[in-house]
PDB file of C-alpha atoms in Angstrom:
ATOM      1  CA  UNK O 526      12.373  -2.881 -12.508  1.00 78.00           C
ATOM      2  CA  UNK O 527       9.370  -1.301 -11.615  1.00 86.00           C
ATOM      3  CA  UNK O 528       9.030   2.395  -9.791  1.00 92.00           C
ATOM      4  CA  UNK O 529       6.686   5.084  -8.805  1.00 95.00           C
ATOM      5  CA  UNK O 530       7.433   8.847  -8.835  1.00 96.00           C
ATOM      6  CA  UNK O 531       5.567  11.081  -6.836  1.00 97.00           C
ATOM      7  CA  UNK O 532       7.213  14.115  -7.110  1.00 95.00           C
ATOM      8  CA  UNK O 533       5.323  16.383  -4.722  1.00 97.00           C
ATOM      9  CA  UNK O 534       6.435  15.656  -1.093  1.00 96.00           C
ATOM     10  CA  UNK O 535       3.529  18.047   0.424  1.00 97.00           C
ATOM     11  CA  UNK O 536       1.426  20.522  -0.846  1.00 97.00           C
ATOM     12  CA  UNK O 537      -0.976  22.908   1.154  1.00 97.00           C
ATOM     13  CA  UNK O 538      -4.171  24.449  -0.493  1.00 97.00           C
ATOM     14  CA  UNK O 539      -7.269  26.142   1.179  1.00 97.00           C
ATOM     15  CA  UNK O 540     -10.243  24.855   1.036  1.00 97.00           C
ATOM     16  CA  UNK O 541     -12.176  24.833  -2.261  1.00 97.00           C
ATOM     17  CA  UNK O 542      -8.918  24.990  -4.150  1.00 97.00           C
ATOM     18  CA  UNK O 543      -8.723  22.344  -7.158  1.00 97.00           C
ATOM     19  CA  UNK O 544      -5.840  20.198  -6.409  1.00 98.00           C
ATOM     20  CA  UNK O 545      -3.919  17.986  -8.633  1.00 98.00           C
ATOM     21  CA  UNK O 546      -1.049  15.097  -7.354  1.00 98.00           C
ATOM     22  CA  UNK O 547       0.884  13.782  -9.890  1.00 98.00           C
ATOM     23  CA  UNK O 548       2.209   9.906 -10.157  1.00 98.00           C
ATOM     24  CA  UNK O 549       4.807   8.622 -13.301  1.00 98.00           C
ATOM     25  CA  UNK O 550       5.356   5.473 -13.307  1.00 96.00           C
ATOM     26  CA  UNK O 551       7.619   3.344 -14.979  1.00 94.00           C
ATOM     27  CA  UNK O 552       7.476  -0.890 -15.913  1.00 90.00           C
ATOM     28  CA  UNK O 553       8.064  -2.836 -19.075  1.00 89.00           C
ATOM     29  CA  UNK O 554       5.373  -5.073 -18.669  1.00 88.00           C
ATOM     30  CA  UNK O 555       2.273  -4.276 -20.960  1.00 88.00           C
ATOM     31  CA  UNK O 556      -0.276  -5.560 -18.535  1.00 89.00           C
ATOM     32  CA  UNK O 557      -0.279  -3.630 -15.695  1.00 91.00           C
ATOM     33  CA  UNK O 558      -2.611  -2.127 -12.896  1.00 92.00           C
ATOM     34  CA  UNK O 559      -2.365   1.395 -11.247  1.00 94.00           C
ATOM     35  CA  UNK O 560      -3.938   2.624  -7.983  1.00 95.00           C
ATOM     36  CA  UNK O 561      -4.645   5.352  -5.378  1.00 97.00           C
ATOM     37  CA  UNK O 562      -4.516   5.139  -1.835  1.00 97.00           C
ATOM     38  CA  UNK O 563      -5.703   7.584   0.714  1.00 97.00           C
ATOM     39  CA  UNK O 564      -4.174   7.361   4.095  1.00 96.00           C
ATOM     40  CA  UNK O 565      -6.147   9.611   6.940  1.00 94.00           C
ATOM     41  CA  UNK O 566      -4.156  10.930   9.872  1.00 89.00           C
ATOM     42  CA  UNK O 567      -5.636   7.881  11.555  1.00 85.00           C
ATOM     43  CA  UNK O 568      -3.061   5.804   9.288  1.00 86.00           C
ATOM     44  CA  UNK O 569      -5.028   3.316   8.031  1.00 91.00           C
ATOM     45  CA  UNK O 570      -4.552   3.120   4.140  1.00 95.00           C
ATOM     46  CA  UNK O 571      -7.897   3.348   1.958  1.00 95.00           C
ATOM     47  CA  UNK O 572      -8.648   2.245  -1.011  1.00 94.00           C
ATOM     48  CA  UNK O 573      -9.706   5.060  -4.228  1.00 95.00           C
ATOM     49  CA  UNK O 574      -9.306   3.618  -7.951  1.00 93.00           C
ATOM     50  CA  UNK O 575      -7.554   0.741  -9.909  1.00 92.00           C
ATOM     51  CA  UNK O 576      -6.761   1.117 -13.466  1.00 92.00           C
ATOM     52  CA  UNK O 577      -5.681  -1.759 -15.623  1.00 90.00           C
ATOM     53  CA  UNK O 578      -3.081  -0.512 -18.339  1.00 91.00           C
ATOM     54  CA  UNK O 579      -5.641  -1.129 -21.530  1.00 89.00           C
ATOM     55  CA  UNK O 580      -8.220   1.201 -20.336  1.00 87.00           C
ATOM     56  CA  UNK O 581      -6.802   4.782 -20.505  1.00 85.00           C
ATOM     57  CA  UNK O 582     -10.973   6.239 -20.225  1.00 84.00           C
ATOM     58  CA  UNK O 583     -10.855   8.753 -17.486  1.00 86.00           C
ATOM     59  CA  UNK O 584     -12.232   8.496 -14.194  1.00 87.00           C
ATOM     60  CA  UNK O 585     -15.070  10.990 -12.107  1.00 89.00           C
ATOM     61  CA  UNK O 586     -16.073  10.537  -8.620  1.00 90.00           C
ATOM     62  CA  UNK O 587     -17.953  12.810  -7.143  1.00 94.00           C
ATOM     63  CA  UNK O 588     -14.854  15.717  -6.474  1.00 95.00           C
ATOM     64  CA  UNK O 589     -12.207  13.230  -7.405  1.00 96.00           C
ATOM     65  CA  UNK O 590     -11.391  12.404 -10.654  1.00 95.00           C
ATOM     66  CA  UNK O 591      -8.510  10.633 -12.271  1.00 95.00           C
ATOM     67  CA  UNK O 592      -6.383  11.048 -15.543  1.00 95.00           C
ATOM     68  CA  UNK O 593      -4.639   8.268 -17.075  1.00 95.00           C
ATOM     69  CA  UNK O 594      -1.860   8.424 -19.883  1.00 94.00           C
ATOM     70  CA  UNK O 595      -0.078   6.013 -20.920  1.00 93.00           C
ATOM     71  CA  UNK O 596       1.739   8.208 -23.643  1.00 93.00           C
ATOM     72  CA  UNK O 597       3.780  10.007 -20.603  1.00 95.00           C
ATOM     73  CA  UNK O 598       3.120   7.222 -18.049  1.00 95.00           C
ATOM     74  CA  UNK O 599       1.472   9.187 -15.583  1.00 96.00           C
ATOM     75  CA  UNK O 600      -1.624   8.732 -13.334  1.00 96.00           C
ATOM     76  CA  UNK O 601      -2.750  12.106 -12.017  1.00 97.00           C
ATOM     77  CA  UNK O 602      -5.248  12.316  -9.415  1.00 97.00           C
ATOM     78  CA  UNK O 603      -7.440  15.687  -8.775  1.00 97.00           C
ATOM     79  CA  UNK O 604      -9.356  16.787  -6.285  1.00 97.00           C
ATOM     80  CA  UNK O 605     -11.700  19.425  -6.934  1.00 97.00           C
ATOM     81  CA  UNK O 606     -13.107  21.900  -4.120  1.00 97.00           C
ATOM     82  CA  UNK O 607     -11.088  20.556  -1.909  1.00 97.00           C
ATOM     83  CA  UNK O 608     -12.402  20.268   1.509  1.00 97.00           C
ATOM     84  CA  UNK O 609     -10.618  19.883   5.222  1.00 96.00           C
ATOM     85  CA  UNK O 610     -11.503  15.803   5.437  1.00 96.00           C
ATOM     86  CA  UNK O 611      -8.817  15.411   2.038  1.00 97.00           C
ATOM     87  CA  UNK O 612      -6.154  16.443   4.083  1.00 97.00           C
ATOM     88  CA  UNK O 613      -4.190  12.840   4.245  1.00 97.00           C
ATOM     89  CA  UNK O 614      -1.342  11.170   3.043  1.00 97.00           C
ATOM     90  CA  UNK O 615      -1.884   9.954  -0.933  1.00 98.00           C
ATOM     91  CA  UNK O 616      -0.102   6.838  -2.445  1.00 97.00           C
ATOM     92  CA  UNK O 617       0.389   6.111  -6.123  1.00 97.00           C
ATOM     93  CA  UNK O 618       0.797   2.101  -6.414  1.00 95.00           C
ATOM     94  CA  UNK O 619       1.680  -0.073  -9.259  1.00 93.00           C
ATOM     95  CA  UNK O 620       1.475  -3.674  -9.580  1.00 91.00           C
ATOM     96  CA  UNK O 621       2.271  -6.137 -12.278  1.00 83.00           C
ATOM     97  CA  UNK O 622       2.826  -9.772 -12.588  1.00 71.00           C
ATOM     98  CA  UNK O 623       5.263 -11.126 -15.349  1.00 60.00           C
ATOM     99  CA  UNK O 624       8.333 -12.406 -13.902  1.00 53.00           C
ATOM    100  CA  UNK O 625       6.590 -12.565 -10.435  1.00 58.00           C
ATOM    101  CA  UNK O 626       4.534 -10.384  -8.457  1.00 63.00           C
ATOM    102  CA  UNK O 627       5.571  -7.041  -7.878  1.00 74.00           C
ATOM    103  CA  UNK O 628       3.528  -4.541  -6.054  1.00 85.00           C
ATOM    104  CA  UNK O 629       5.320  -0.579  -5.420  1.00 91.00           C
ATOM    105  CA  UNK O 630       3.736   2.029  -4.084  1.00 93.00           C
ATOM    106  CA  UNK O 631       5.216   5.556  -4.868  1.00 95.00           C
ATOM    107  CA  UNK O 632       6.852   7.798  -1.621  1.00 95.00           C
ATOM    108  CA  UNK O 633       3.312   9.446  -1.292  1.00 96.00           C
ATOM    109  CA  UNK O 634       2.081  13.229  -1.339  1.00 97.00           C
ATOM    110  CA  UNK O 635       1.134  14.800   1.715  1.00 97.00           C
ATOM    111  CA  UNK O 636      -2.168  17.112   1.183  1.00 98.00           C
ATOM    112  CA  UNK O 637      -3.064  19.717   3.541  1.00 97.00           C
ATOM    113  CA  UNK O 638      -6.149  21.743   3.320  1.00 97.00           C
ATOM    114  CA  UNK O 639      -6.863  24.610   5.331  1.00 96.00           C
ATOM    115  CA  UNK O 640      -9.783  25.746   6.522  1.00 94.00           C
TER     116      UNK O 640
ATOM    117  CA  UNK A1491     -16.623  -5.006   5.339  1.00 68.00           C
ATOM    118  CA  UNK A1492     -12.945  -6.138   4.907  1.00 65.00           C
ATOM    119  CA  UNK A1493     -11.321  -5.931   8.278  1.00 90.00           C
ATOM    120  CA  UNK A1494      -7.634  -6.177   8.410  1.00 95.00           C
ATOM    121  CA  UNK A1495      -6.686  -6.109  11.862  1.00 95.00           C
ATOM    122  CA  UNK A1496      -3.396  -6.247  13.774  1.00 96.00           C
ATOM    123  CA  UNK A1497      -1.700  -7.470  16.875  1.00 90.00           C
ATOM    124  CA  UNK A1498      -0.487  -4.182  18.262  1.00 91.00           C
ATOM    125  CA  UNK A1499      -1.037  -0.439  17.347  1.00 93.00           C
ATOM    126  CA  UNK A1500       2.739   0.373  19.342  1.00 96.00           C
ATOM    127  CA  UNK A1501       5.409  -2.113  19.992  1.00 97.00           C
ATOM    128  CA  UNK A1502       9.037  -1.161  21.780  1.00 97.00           C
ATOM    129  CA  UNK A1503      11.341  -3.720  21.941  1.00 97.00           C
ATOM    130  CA  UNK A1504      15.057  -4.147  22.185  1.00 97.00           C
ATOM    131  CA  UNK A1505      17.841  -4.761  20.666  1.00 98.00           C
ATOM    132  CA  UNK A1506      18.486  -8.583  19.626  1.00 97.00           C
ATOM    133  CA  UNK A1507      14.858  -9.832  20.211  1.00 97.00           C
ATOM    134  CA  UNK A1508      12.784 -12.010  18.198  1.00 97.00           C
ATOM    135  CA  UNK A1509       9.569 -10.112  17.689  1.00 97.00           C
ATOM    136  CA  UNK A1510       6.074 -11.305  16.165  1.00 97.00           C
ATOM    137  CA  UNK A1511       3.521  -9.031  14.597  1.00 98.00           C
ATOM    138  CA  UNK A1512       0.371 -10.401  13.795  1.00 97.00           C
ATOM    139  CA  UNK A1513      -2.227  -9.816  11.294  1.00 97.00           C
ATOM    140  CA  UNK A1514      -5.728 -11.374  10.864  1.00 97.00           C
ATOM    141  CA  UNK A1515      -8.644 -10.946   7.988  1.00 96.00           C
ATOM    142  CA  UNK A1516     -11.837 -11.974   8.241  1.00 94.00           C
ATOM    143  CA  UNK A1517     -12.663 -12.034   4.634  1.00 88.00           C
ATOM    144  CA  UNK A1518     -11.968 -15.078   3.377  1.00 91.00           C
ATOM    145  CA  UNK A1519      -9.001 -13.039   1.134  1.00 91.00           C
ATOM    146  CA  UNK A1520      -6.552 -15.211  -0.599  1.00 91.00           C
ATOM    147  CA  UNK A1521      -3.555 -13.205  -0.010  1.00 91.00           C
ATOM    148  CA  UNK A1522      -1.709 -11.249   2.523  1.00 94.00           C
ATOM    149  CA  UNK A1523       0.938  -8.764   2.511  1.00 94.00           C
ATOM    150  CA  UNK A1524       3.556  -7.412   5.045  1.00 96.00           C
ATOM    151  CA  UNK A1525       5.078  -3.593   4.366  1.00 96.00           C
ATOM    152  CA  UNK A1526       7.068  -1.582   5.811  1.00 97.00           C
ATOM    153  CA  UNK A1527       6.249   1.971   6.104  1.00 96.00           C
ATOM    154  CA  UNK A1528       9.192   5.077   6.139  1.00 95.00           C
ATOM    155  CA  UNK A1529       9.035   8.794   5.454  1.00 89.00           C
ATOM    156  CA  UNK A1530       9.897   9.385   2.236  1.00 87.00           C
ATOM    157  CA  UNK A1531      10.271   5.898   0.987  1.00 90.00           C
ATOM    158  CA  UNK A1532       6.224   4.967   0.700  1.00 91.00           C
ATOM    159  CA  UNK A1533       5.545   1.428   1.174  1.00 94.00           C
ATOM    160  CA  UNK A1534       7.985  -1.215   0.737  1.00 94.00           C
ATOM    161  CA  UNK A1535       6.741  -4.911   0.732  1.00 93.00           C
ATOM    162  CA  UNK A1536       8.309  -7.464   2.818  1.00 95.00           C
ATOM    163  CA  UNK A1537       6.684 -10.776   2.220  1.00 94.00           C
ATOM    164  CA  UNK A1538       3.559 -11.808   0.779  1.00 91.00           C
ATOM    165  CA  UNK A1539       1.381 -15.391   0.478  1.00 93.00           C
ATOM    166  CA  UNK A1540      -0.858 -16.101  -2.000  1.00 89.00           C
ATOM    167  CA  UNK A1541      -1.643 -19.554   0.236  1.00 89.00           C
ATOM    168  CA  UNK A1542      -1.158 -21.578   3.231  1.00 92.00           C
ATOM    169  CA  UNK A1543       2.524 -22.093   3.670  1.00 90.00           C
ATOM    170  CA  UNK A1544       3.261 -20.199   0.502  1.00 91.00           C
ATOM    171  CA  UNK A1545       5.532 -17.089   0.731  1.00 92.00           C
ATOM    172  CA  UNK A1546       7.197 -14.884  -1.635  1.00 90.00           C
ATOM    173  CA  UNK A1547       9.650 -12.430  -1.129  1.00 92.00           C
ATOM    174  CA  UNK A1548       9.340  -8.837  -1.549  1.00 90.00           C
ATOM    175  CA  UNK A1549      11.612  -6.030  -2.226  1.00 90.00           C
ATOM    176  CA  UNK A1550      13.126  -6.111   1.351  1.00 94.00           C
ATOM    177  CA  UNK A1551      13.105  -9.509   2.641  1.00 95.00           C
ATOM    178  CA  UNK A1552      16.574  -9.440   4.208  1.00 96.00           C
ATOM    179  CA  UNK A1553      15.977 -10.070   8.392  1.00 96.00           C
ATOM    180  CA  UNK A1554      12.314 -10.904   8.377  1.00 97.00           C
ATOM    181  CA  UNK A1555      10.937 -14.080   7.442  1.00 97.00           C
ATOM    182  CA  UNK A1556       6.745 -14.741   7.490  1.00 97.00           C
ATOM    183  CA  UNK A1557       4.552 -17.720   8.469  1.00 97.00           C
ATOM    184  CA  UNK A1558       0.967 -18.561   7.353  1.00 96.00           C
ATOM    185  CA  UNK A1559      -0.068 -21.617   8.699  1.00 96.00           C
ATOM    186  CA  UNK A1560      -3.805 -20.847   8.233  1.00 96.00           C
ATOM    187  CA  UNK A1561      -5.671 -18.654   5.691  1.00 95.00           C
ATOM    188  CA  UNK A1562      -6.518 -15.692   7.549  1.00 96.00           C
ATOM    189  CA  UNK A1563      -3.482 -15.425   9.968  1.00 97.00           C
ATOM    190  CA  UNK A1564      -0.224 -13.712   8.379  1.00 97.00           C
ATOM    191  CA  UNK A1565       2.940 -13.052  10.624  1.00 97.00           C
ATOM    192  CA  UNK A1566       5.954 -11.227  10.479  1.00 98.00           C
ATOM    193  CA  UNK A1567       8.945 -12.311  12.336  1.00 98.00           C
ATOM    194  CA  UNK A1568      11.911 -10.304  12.361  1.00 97.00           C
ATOM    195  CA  UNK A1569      14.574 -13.095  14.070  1.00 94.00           C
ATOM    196  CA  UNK A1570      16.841 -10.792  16.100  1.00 97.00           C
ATOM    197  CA  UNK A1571      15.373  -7.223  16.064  1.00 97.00           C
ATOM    198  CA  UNK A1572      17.670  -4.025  15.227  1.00 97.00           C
ATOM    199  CA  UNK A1573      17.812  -0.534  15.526  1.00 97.00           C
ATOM    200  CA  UNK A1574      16.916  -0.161  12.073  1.00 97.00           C
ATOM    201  CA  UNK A1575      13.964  -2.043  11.601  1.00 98.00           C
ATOM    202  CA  UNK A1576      12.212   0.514  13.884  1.00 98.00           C
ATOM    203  CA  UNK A1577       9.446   1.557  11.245  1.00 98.00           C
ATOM    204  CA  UNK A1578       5.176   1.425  10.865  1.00 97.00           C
ATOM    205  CA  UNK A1579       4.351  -2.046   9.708  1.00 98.00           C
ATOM    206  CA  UNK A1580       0.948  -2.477   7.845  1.00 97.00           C
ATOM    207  CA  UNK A1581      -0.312  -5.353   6.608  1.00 97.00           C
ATOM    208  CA  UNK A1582      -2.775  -6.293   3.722  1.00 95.00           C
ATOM    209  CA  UNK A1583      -5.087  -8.686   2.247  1.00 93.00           C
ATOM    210  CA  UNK A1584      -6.232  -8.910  -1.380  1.00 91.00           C
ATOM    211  CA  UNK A1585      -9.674 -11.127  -2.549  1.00 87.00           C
ATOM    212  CA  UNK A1586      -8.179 -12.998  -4.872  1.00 77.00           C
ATOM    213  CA  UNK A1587      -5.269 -14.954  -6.920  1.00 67.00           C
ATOM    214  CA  UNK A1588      -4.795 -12.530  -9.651  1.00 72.00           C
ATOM    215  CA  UNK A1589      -3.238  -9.975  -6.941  1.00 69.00           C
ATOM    216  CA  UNK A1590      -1.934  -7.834  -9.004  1.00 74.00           C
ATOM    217  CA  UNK A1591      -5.158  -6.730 -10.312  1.00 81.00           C
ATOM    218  CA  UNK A1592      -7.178  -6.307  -6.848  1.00 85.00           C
ATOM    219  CA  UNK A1593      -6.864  -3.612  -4.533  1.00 89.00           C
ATOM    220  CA  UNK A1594      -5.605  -4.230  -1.183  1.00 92.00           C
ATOM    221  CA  UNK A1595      -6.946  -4.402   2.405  1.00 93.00           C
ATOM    222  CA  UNK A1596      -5.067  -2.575   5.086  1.00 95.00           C
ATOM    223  CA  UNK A1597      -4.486  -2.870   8.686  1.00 95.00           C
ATOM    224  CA  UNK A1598      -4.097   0.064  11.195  1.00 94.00           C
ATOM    225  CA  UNK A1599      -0.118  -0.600  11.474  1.00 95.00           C
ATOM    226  CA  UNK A1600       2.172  -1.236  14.355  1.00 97.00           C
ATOM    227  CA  UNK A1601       4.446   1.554  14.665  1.00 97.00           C
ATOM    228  CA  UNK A1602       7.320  -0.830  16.033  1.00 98.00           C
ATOM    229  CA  UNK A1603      10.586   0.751  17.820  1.00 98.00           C
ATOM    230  CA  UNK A1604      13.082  -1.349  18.461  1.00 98.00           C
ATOM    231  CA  UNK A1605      15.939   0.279  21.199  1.00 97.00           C
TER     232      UNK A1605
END
């Protein structure tokens, strides 16, 4: 069986802070493909970052950046200088596809900055 | 752009109904997804098609079945509605047939009560 752990329900920074939501993950298969999802208070879910399980390089984009172990199974995304417009609802989603598709997303993390 | 885009944004109906939700893409995507949404449980997926006519179940299939009788039109049909099917209900698409590897598509949701 497949799941995602998010284990931060909320968390509340002000602005500028350097933020950092964790995802573990757990699945036997060896190919496998991890992703972040932003969801705005307008509830529409966004798309941020795949990562396929053979490429454990680290990610930069612009303020967000993404660390990817495979050693502890986690998926960590950070935000740095956080600003008012992260404030949203972040997923943590695995998918694999021996034995049949399987797609889970984790419970989510619910960021608030304040101004 | 992707546009995912759903029936209804809020839907209240009662007890014992048969209620359709709707979902349309307009990318030419080869898969679709239904999920249901619930604080603290992230997304959970119902059904999905890779093709016409083809379904798969999810992780909660049990009183909701699907129909896709043409490429870009996906719908949910929950038989005889309950009380505890109230939840948001976003659907997705995804470009292609490796689906686990692409990200998904969303829809705004239907935030569905059922009384």
């Amino acid at each position: 069986a497949q799941k995602v752990t998010q284990a931060q329900t909320e968390i509340s920074v002000v602005e500028k802070e350097d933020v950092t939501l964790d995802c573990v993950y757990e699945t036997r298969d060896t190919t496998y493909y991890l992703f972040w999802y932003k969801q705005p208070p307008s509830g529409e879910l966004v798309f941020l970052i795949r990562r396929n399980s053979f490429d454990e390089q680290n990610e930069i984009s612009g303020r967000y950046s993404w660390n990817f172990q495979k050693s502890t199974s986690s998926f960590n995304f950070t935000i740095t200088a956080s600003q008012v417009v992260d404030s949203a609802v972040y997923f943590c989603a695995l998918s694999a596809s021996i034995g049949g598709q399987n797609f889970v997303f984790g419970p989510g993390t619910r960021l608030s900055v304040l101004p | 752009d992707v546009k995912v885009t759903q029936s209804s944004r809020y839907l209240v109906k009662r007890t014992g109904e048969k209620v359709f939700l709707e979902c349309v893409q307009d990318m030419d995507h080869e898969n679709m997804f239904w999920y249901r949404q619930d604080p603290g449980l992230g997304l959970r997926l119902i059904y999905f098609s890779y093709d016409v006519k083809m379904k798969e179940k999810g992780d909660i299939p049990e009183g909701y079945s699907v129909s896709r009788e043409k490429k870009e039109r996906f719908s949910l049909i929950l038989e005889s509605a309950s009380t505890n099917q109230t939840s948001m209900y976003l659907c997705a698409s995804s470009l292609t047939l490796a689906a686990s590897r692409d990200e998904q598509y969303f829809g705004p949701g239907t935030r569905l009560t059922v009384t």
